[in-house]
Amino acid sequence: MTAEYRIAEDRLGGEPTLVVSAPDDSARVVLALRGATLLSWQVRHGAAGRLKELTDGYREEEELLSQDGVRAGLMAPFTNRVADGRYRYDGHDHDLLPGRLGDRTIYHGLVRETPFDLVHTTTTTDSARLLLHTTSIRPDRYPGYPFALDVEVEFTVTATELSIQIRATNVGDTTAPFAAGWHPYFTLSRPIDDLLLHIPAHTLIRTDASLIPLTGDAALLALDDCPGMDFRAPKRLGDAVIDACYADLTPGPGGRIETALTDPATGEELRVWQDRGYMHVFTGDTLARDRRASIALEPVETMTNAFNRPEHAAALALEPGRRREFGFGVAHAAPAT
C-alpha cells in the first residue's frame, strides 16, 4: 500500500503542536495550536535530500507566548494596527485598550494568541489537510470587540506548497467588522539583502510616523512616483528598510496574486499568493532576534487601520449568520539542477 502523509502530536515546551510529514519526508510542517501558528516549514533541498527551513518562526515556547515579532501569526479580526486602539462602528465607540495610557498601539488582531482545536484531518499520498477551530471570540472575551465569531483555519500541505484558508462565521446577532491576514517571515538566505523581490502592485499606502495610513486618497501613492519602493520588476532588496503596504495588486494568469522572493545565486524561489487584498512587507529591521535574516510578506484583506476607514466599511461587514473566507499560501520552487 502506498504511504500517505503523516500527522503527529508533539510539543514546544508545554505548548501542543502538530507535525505534518510527507510520505517520503520531502516536506515537514510544524503548527502550534496556539493561534494556529506556523512554527516551521521545511522542504527537500538539493541532491542530498536534506530539509531546508523556509520560515523564521518561533523557536521556543517563550517566544510563542511573548508573540515578539508576531512570527507567522494569523491576523483576525483586524490586520496590523488600529489607530490609538479605538474605532467607531455602527454608531458605537469601541476601545480595544481600555484604561491604557501612554503607548496605545495594538497589533495584528486577537486570534494569534487564541488556542485552537484540531477538529478534522485528511491525508492522502499527495497532501495533508488539517482543520482547526476556535470559539473564543465572544462579546465578553476581548475589550472593545463585543462581537461573536467562530473562526476556523484550514491548512493544506503538499511537497512544495502550504495553503491556508481562514474562515469566520458571525454567530452573534449584530453585524461585526472582520478582516484577516497572515504575518509569516520567509528566508532563502541570510541576510535578505541579496534576494530579489517582486510585488505586482501599482500603489503604495502612505502613512504617518506611527505607520497609520493617511486619511482618504492622501494614503494612495502611485508607485510611478516612488521608484525606490517599486518592485513591479524584480529588484534586489539591498539595504532597503521597508514596513509598508502595497495596493492595487495585479493577479497572475491563474487568477492568484503572487509576490515572489528569489535567490538569484541559486534560482530558488518562494511565491506568496493570495486571492485578493493587499500585501504588507516588513524587512525585519526591528526584530528582537535575527534582524534582516528573514522578510515578512503579509497577505491581508484590508489596509492598516481599516476599522477607522469608511471606504473599508463594506468589506469589513460580516452580517449575522454569514461566513467569509480569505485564502493565501506560499509555494516553493527549487533551483534548477
mmCIF file of N, CA and C in Angstrom, residues 112-199:
data_model
loop_
_atom_site.group_PDB
_atom_site.id
_atom_site.type_symbol
_atom_site.label_atom_id
_atom_site.label_comp_id
_atom_site.label_asym_id
_atom_site.label_seq_id
_atom_site.Cartn_x
_atom_site.Cartn_y
_atom_site.Cartn_z
ATOM 1 N N ARG A 112 -4.288 35.440 17.252
ATOM 2 C CA ARG A 112 -2.930 34.890 17.222
ATOM 3 C C ARG A 112 -2.484 34.321 18.558
ATOM 4 N N GLU A 113 -3.166 34.655 19.653
ATOM 5 C CA GLU A 113 -2.851 34.089 20.966
ATOM 6 C C GLU A 113 -3.923 33.132 21.459
ATOM 7 N N THR A 114 -4.894 32.827 20.606
ATOM 8 C CA THR A 114 -6.038 32.008 20.990
ATOM 9 C C THR A 114 -5.763 30.527 20.752
ATOM 10 N N PRO A 115 -6.017 29.667 21.738
ATOM 11 C CA PRO A 115 -5.876 28.227 21.491
ATOM 12 C C PRO A 115 -6.928 27.732 20.497
ATOM 13 N N PHE A 116 -6.490 26.920 19.538
ATOM 14 C CA PHE A 116 -7.370 26.278 18.574
ATOM 15 C C PHE A 116 -7.461 24.785 18.892
ATOM 16 N N ASP A 117 -8.526 24.168 18.413
ATOM 17 C CA ASP A 117 -8.693 22.714 18.495
ATOM 18 C C ASP A 117 -8.591 22.126 17.101
ATOM 19 N N LEU A 118 -7.954 20.968 17.005
ATOM 20 C CA LEU A 118 -7.921 20.230 15.745
ATOM 21 C C LEU A 118 -9.215 19.433 15.643
ATOM 22 N N VAL A 119 -10.008 19.706 14.598
ATOM 23 C CA VAL A 119 -11.323 19.070 14.501
ATOM 24 C C VAL A 119 -11.409 18.055 13.365
ATOM 25 N N HIS A 120 -10.490 18.117 12.394
ATOM 26 C CA HIS A 120 -10.576 17.160 11.292
ATOM 27 C C HIS A 120 -9.251 17.112 10.541
ATOM 28 N N THR A 121 -8.900 15.932 10.060
ATOM 29 C CA THR A 121 -7.723 15.778 9.203
ATOM 30 C C THR A 121 -8.056 14.873 8.033
ATOM 31 N N THR A 122 -7.391 15.112 6.922
ATOM 32 C CA THR A 122 -7.473 14.245 5.755
ATOM 33 C C THR A 122 -6.071 14.058 5.213
ATOM 34 N N THR A 123 -5.639 12.833 5.051
ATOM 35 C CA THR A 123 -4.318 12.567 4.499
ATOM 36 C C THR A 123 -4.439 11.663 3.273
ATOM 37 N N THR A 124 -3.630 12.001 2.260
ATOM 38 C CA THR A 124 -3.527 11.181 1.054
ATOM 39 C C THR A 124 -2.049 10.984 0.749
ATOM 40 N N THR A 125 -1.774 10.371 -0.375
ATOM 41 C CA THR A 125 -0.378 10.203 -0.782
ATOM 42 C C THR A 125 0.253 11.521 -1.213
ATOM 43 N N ASP A 126 -0.585 12.516 -1.544
ATOM 44 C CA ASP A 126 -0.087 13.776 -2.098
ATOM 45 C C ASP A 126 -0.210 14.966 -1.157
ATOM 46 N N SER A 127 -1.039 14.864 -0.108
ATOM 47 C CA SER A 127 -1.273 16.047 0.713
ATOM 48 C C SER A 127 -1.835 15.670 2.071
ATOM 49 N N ALA A 128 -1.817 16.673 2.945
ATOM 50 C CA ALA A 128 -2.483 16.576 4.243
ATOM 51 C C ALA A 128 -3.297 17.840 4.448
ATOM 52 N N ARG A 129 -4.511 17.665 4.974
ATOM 53 C CA ARG A 129 -5.355 18.803 5.306
ATOM 54 C C ARG A 129 -5.713 18.729 6.784
ATOM 55 N N LEU A 130 -5.616 19.891 7.430
ATOM 56 C CA LEU A 130 -5.916 19.977 8.850
ATOM 57 C C LEU A 130 -6.886 21.131 9.054
ATOM 58 N N LEU A 131 -7.971 20.878 9.771
ATOM 59 C CA LEU A 131 -8.948 21.910 10.072
ATOM 60 C C LEU A 131 -8.901 22.209 11.559
ATOM 61 N N LEU A 132 -8.612 23.483 11.887
ATOM 62 C CA LEU A 132 -8.536 23.939 13.266
ATOM 63 C C LEU A 132 -9.641 24.940 13.518
ATOM 64 N N HIS A 133 -10.143 24.991 14.752
ATOM 65 C CA HIS A 133 -11.338 25.781 15.044
ATOM 66 C C HIS A 133 -11.229 26.401 16.438
ATOM 67 N N THR A 134 -11.780 27.608 16.583
ATOM 68 C CA THR A 134 -11.877 28.248 17.893
ATOM 69 C C THR A 134 -13.193 28.994 18.008
ATOM 70 N N THR A 135 -13.737 29.001 19.210
ATOM 71 C CA THR A 135 -14.964 29.746 19.511
ATOM 72 C C THR A 135 -14.683 30.839 20.527
ATOM 73 N N SER A 136 -13.444 31.301 20.581
ATOM 74 C CA SER A 136 -13.035 32.191 21.677
ATOM 75 C C SER A 136 -13.482 33.637 21.508
ATOM 76 N N ILE A 137 -13.831 34.060 20.281
ATOM 77 C CA ILE A 137 -14.210 35.462 20.104
ATOM 78 C C ILE A 137 -15.687 35.617 20.469
ATOM 79 N N ARG A 138 -15.895 36.126 21.662
ATOM 80 C CA ARG A 138 -17.223 36.348 22.198
ATOM 81 C C ARG A 138 -17.285 37.735 22.827
ATOM 82 N N PRO A 139 -18.481 38.313 22.975
ATOM 83 C CA PRO A 139 -18.592 39.697 23.423
ATOM 84 C C PRO A 139 -17.920 39.998 24.760
ATOM 85 N N ASP A 140 -17.830 39.016 25.642
ATOM 86 C CA ASP A 140 -17.249 39.263 26.962
ATOM 87 C C ASP A 140 -15.781 38.862 27.054
ATOM 88 N N ARG A 141 -15.174 38.500 25.924
ATOM 89 C CA ARG A 141 -13.801 37.980 25.975
ATOM 90 C C ARG A 141 -12.765 39.075 25.731
ATOM 91 N N TYR A 142 -12.978 39.917 24.745
ATOM 92 C CA TYR A 142 -11.985 40.912 24.359
ATOM 93 C C TYR A 142 -12.562 42.316 24.497
ATOM 94 N N PRO A 143 -11.946 43.164 25.304
ATOM 95 C CA PRO A 143 -12.425 44.546 25.427
ATOM 96 C C PRO A 143 -12.440 45.231 24.065
ATOM 97 N N GLY A 144 -13.498 45.973 23.819
ATOM 98 C CA GLY A 144 -13.578 46.741 22.594
ATOM 99 C C GLY A 144 -13.997 45.967 21.371
ATOM 100 N N TYR A 145 -14.261 44.663 21.509
ATOM 101 C CA TYR A 145 -14.745 43.875 20.369
ATOM 102 C C TYR A 145 -15.934 43.024 20.837
ATOM 103 N N PRO A 146 -17.114 43.648 20.945
ATOM 104 C CA PRO A 146 -18.291 42.978 21.504
ATOM 105 C C PRO A 146 -19.070 42.160 20.482
ATOM 106 N N PHE A 147 -18.369 41.278 19.770
ATOM 107 C CA PHE A 147 -18.991 40.510 18.698
ATOM 108 C C PHE A 147 -18.670 39.024 18.904
ATOM 109 N N ALA A 148 -19.480 38.179 18.288
ATOM 110 C CA ALA A 148 -19.333 36.731 18.450
ATOM 111 C C ALA A 148 -18.978 36.090 17.114
ATOM 112 N N LEU A 149 -17.783 35.516 17.052
ATOM 113 C CA LEU A 149 -17.317 34.874 15.826
ATOM 114 C C LEU A 149 -16.790 33.480 16.133
ATOM 115 N N ASP A 150 -17.066 32.546 15.252
ATOM 116 C CA ASP A 150 -16.346 31.272 15.207
ATOM 117 C C ASP A 150 -15.329 31.385 14.082
ATOM 118 N N VAL A 151 -14.109 30.967 14.355
ATOM 119 C CA VAL A 151 -13.036 31.065 13.369
ATOM 120 C C VAL A 151 -12.452 29.683 13.129
ATOM 121 N N GLU A 152 -12.303 29.313 11.866
ATOM 122 C CA GLU A 152 -11.621 28.068 11.541
ATOM 123 C C GLU A 152 -10.535 28.341 10.509
ATOM 124 N N VAL A 153 -9.492 27.549 10.605
ATOM 125 C CA VAL A 153 -8.343 27.678 9.718
ATOM 126 C C VAL A 153 -8.055 26.312 9.121
ATOM 127 N N GLU A 154 -7.978 26.254 7.803
ATOM 128 C CA GLU A 154 -7.668 25.004 7.113
ATOM 129 C C GLU A 154 -6.303 25.105 6.454
ATOM 130 N N PHE A 155 -5.411 24.214 6.823
ATOM 131 C CA PHE A 155 -4.078 24.122 6.241
ATOM 132 C C PHE A 155 -4.043 22.941 5.271
ATOM 133 N N THR A 156 -3.469 23.169 4.097
ATOM 134 C CA THR A 156 -3.197 22.090 3.155
ATOM 135 C C THR A 156 -1.707 22.069 2.869
ATOM 136 N N VAL A 157 -1.092 20.917 3.082
ATOM 137 C CA VAL A 157 0.355 20.756 2.920
ATOM 138 C C VAL A 157 0.623 19.782 1.787
ATOM 139 N N THR A 158 1.456 20.202 0.830
ATOM 140 C CA THR A 158 1.935 19.305 -0.215
ATOM 141 C C THR A 158 3.468 19.344 -0.211
ATOM 142 N N ALA A 159 4.063 18.679 -1.184
ATOM 143 C CA ALA A 159 5.524 18.623 -1.237
ATOM 144 C C ALA A 159 6.147 19.986 -1.474
ATOM 145 N N THR A 160 5.416 20.894 -2.120
ATOM 146 C CA THR A 160 6.009 22.182 -2.489
ATOM 147 C C THR A 160 5.181 23.387 -2.062
ATOM 148 N N GLU A 161 4.038 23.178 -1.406
ATOM 149 C CA GLU A 161 3.160 24.320 -1.135
ATOM 150 C C GLU A 161 2.446 24.166 0.200
ATOM 151 N N LEU A 162 2.234 25.315 0.824
ATOM 152 C CA LEU A 162 1.437 25.414 2.042
ATOM 153 C C LEU A 162 0.301 26.391 1.749
ATOM 154 N N SER A 163 -0.942 25.914 1.830
ATOM 155 C CA SER A 163 -2.109 26.746 1.547
ATOM 156 C C SER A 163 -2.942 26.899 2.815
ATOM 157 N N ILE A 164 -3.532 28.086 2.978
ATOM 158 C CA ILE A 164 -4.303 28.389 4.179
ATOM 159 C C ILE A 164 -5.610 29.055 3.778
ATOM 160 N N GLN A 165 -6.689 28.604 4.372
ATOM 161 C CA GLN A 165 -7.983 29.266 4.270
ATOM 162 C C GLN A 165 -8.415 29.621 5.692
ATOM 163 N N ILE A 166 -8.670 30.905 5.949
ATOM 164 C CA ILE A 166 -9.196 31.315 7.241
ATOM 165 C C ILE A 166 -10.638 31.746 7.030
ATOM 166 N N ARG A 167 -11.535 31.206 7.845
ATOM 167 C CA ARG A 167 -12.966 31.454 7.699
ATOM 168 C C ARG A 167 -13.531 31.951 9.026
ATOM 169 N N ALA A 168 -14.386 32.946 8.942
ATOM 170 C CA ALA A 168 -15.059 33.467 10.124
ATOM 171 C C ALA A 168 -16.561 33.421 9.899
ATOM 172 N N THR A 169 -17.285 32.941 10.903
ATOM 173 C CA THR A 169 -18.745 32.910 10.880
ATOM 174 C C THR A 169 -19.258 33.788 12.008
ATOM 175 N N ASN A 170 -20.144 34.705 11.680
ATOM 176 C CA ASN A 170 -20.750 35.569 12.691
ATOM 177 C C ASN A 170 -21.879 34.794 13.358
ATOM 178 N N VAL A 171 -21.665 34.396 14.616
ATOM 179 C CA VAL A 171 -22.673 33.629 15.358
ATOM 180 C C VAL A 171 -23.425 34.525 16.335
ATOM 181 N N GLY A 172 -23.230 35.832 16.222
ATOM 182 C CA GLY A 172 -23.944 36.776 17.056
ATOM 183 C C GLY A 172 -25.165 37.326 16.353
ATOM 184 N N ASP A 173 -25.752 38.366 16.951
ATOM 185 C CA ASP A 173 -26.966 38.948 16.384
ATOM 186 C C ASP A 173 -26.758 40.358 15.872
ATOM 187 N N THR A 174 -25.501 40.804 15.770
ATOM 188 C CA THR A 174 -25.200 42.113 15.196
ATOM 189 C C THR A 174 -24.086 41.967 14.165
ATOM 190 N N THR A 175 -24.070 42.856 13.188
ATOM 191 C CA THR A 175 -23.017 42.853 12.176
ATOM 192 C C THR A 175 -21.681 43.168 12.834
ATOM 193 N N ALA A 176 -20.642 42.413 12.462
ATOM 194 C CA ALA A 176 -19.316 42.567 13.064
ATOM 195 C C ALA A 176 -18.305 43.019 12.015
ATOM 196 N N PRO A 177 -17.365 43.891 12.392
ATOM 197 C CA PRO A 177 -16.263 44.202 11.485
ATOM 198 C C PRO A 177 -15.227 43.081 11.536
ATOM 199 N N PHE A 178 -14.805 42.622 10.373
ATOM 200 C CA PHE A 178 -13.854 41.499 10.338
ATOM 201 C C PHE A 178 -12.957 41.600 9.114
ATOM 202 N N ALA A 179 -11.687 41.379 9.339
ATOM 203 C CA ALA A 179 -10.712 41.215 8.259
ATOM 204 C C ALA A 179 -9.626 40.275 8.755
ATOM 205 N N ALA A 180 -8.986 39.584 7.828
ATOM 206 C CA ALA A 180 -7.983 38.590 8.188
ATOM 207 C C ALA A 180 -6.695 38.812 7.400
ATOM 208 N N GLY A 181 -5.641 38.169 7.880
ATOM 209 C CA GLY A 181 -4.352 38.221 7.201
ATOM 210 C C GLY A 181 -3.382 37.267 7.852
ATOM 211 N N TRP A 182 -2.152 37.301 7.361
ATOM 212 C CA TRP A 182 -1.101 36.383 7.822
ATOM 213 C C TRP A 182 0.201 37.143 7.894
ATOM 214 N N HIS A 183 1.026 36.819 8.904
ATOM 215 C CA HIS A 183 2.250 37.577 9.181
ATOM 216 C C HIS A 183 3.476 36.648 9.177
ATOM 217 N N PRO A 184 3.736 35.930 8.071
ATOM 218 C CA PRO A 184 4.865 34.989 8.041
ATOM 219 C C PRO A 184 6.180 35.679 7.679
ATOM 220 N N TYR A 185 7.271 35.089 8.153
ATOM 221 C CA TYR A 185 8.620 35.524 7.777
ATOM 222 C C TYR A 185 9.266 34.415 6.953
ATOM 223 N N PHE A 186 9.855 34.797 5.818
ATOM 224 C CA PHE A 186 10.465 33.823 4.929
ATOM 225 C C PHE A 186 11.953 34.090 4.780
ATOM 226 N N THR A 187 12.671 33.002 4.536
ATOM 227 C CA THR A 187 14.119 33.134 4.367
ATOM 228 C C THR A 187 14.606 32.160 3.300
ATOM 229 N N LEU A 188 15.427 32.669 2.398
ATOM 230 C CA LEU A 188 16.137 31.825 1.434
ATOM 231 C C LEU A 188 17.635 31.920 1.637
ATOM 232 N N SER A 189 18.078 33.065 2.166
ATOM 233 C CA SER A 189 19.483 33.254 2.528
ATOM 234 C C SER A 189 19.528 34.313 3.615
ATOM 235 N N ARG A 190 20.621 34.354 4.351
ATOM 236 C CA ARG A 190 20.758 35.310 5.455
ATOM 237 C C ARG A 190 22.027 36.122 5.261
ATOM 238 N N PRO A 191 21.957 37.456 5.292
ATOM 239 C CA PRO A 191 20.743 38.265 5.417
ATOM 240 C C PRO A 191 19.945 38.257 4.115
ATOM 241 N N ILE A 192 18.872 39.063 4.107
ATOM 242 C CA ILE A 192 17.976 39.069 2.951
ATOM 243 C C ILE A 192 18.436 40.005 1.846
ATOM 244 N N ASP A 193 19.519 40.742 2.047
ATOM 245 C CA ASP A 193 19.886 41.860 1.165
ATOM 246 C C ASP A 193 20.036 41.473 -0.298
ATOM 247 N N ASP A 194 20.562 40.278 -0.582
ATOM 248 C CA ASP A 194 20.824 39.894 -1.964
ATOM 249 C C ASP A 194 19.618 39.266 -2.661
ATOM 250 N N LEU A 195 18.517 39.077 -1.944
ATOM 251 C CA LEU A 195 17.345 38.465 -2.548
ATOM 252 C C LEU A 195 16.619 39.453 -3.452
ATOM 253 N N LEU A 196 15.938 38.901 -4.455
ATOM 254 C CA LEU A 196 15.124 39.704 -5.354
ATOM 255 C C LEU A 196 13.666 39.644 -4.896
ATOM 256 N N LEU A 197 13.011 40.793 -4.903
ATOM 257 C CA LEU A 197 11.607 40.879 -4.513
ATOM 258 C C LEU A 197 10.789 41.379 -5.695
ATOM 259 N N HIS A 198 9.648 40.721 -5.915
ATOM 260 C CA HIS A 198 8.718 41.153 -6.971
ATOM 261 C C HIS A 198 7.325 41.259 -6.363
ATOM 262 N N ILE A 199 6.738 42.479 -6.408
ATOM 263 C CA ILE A 199 5.390 42.720 -5.896
ATOM 264 C C ILE A 199 4.559 43.296 -7.036
#
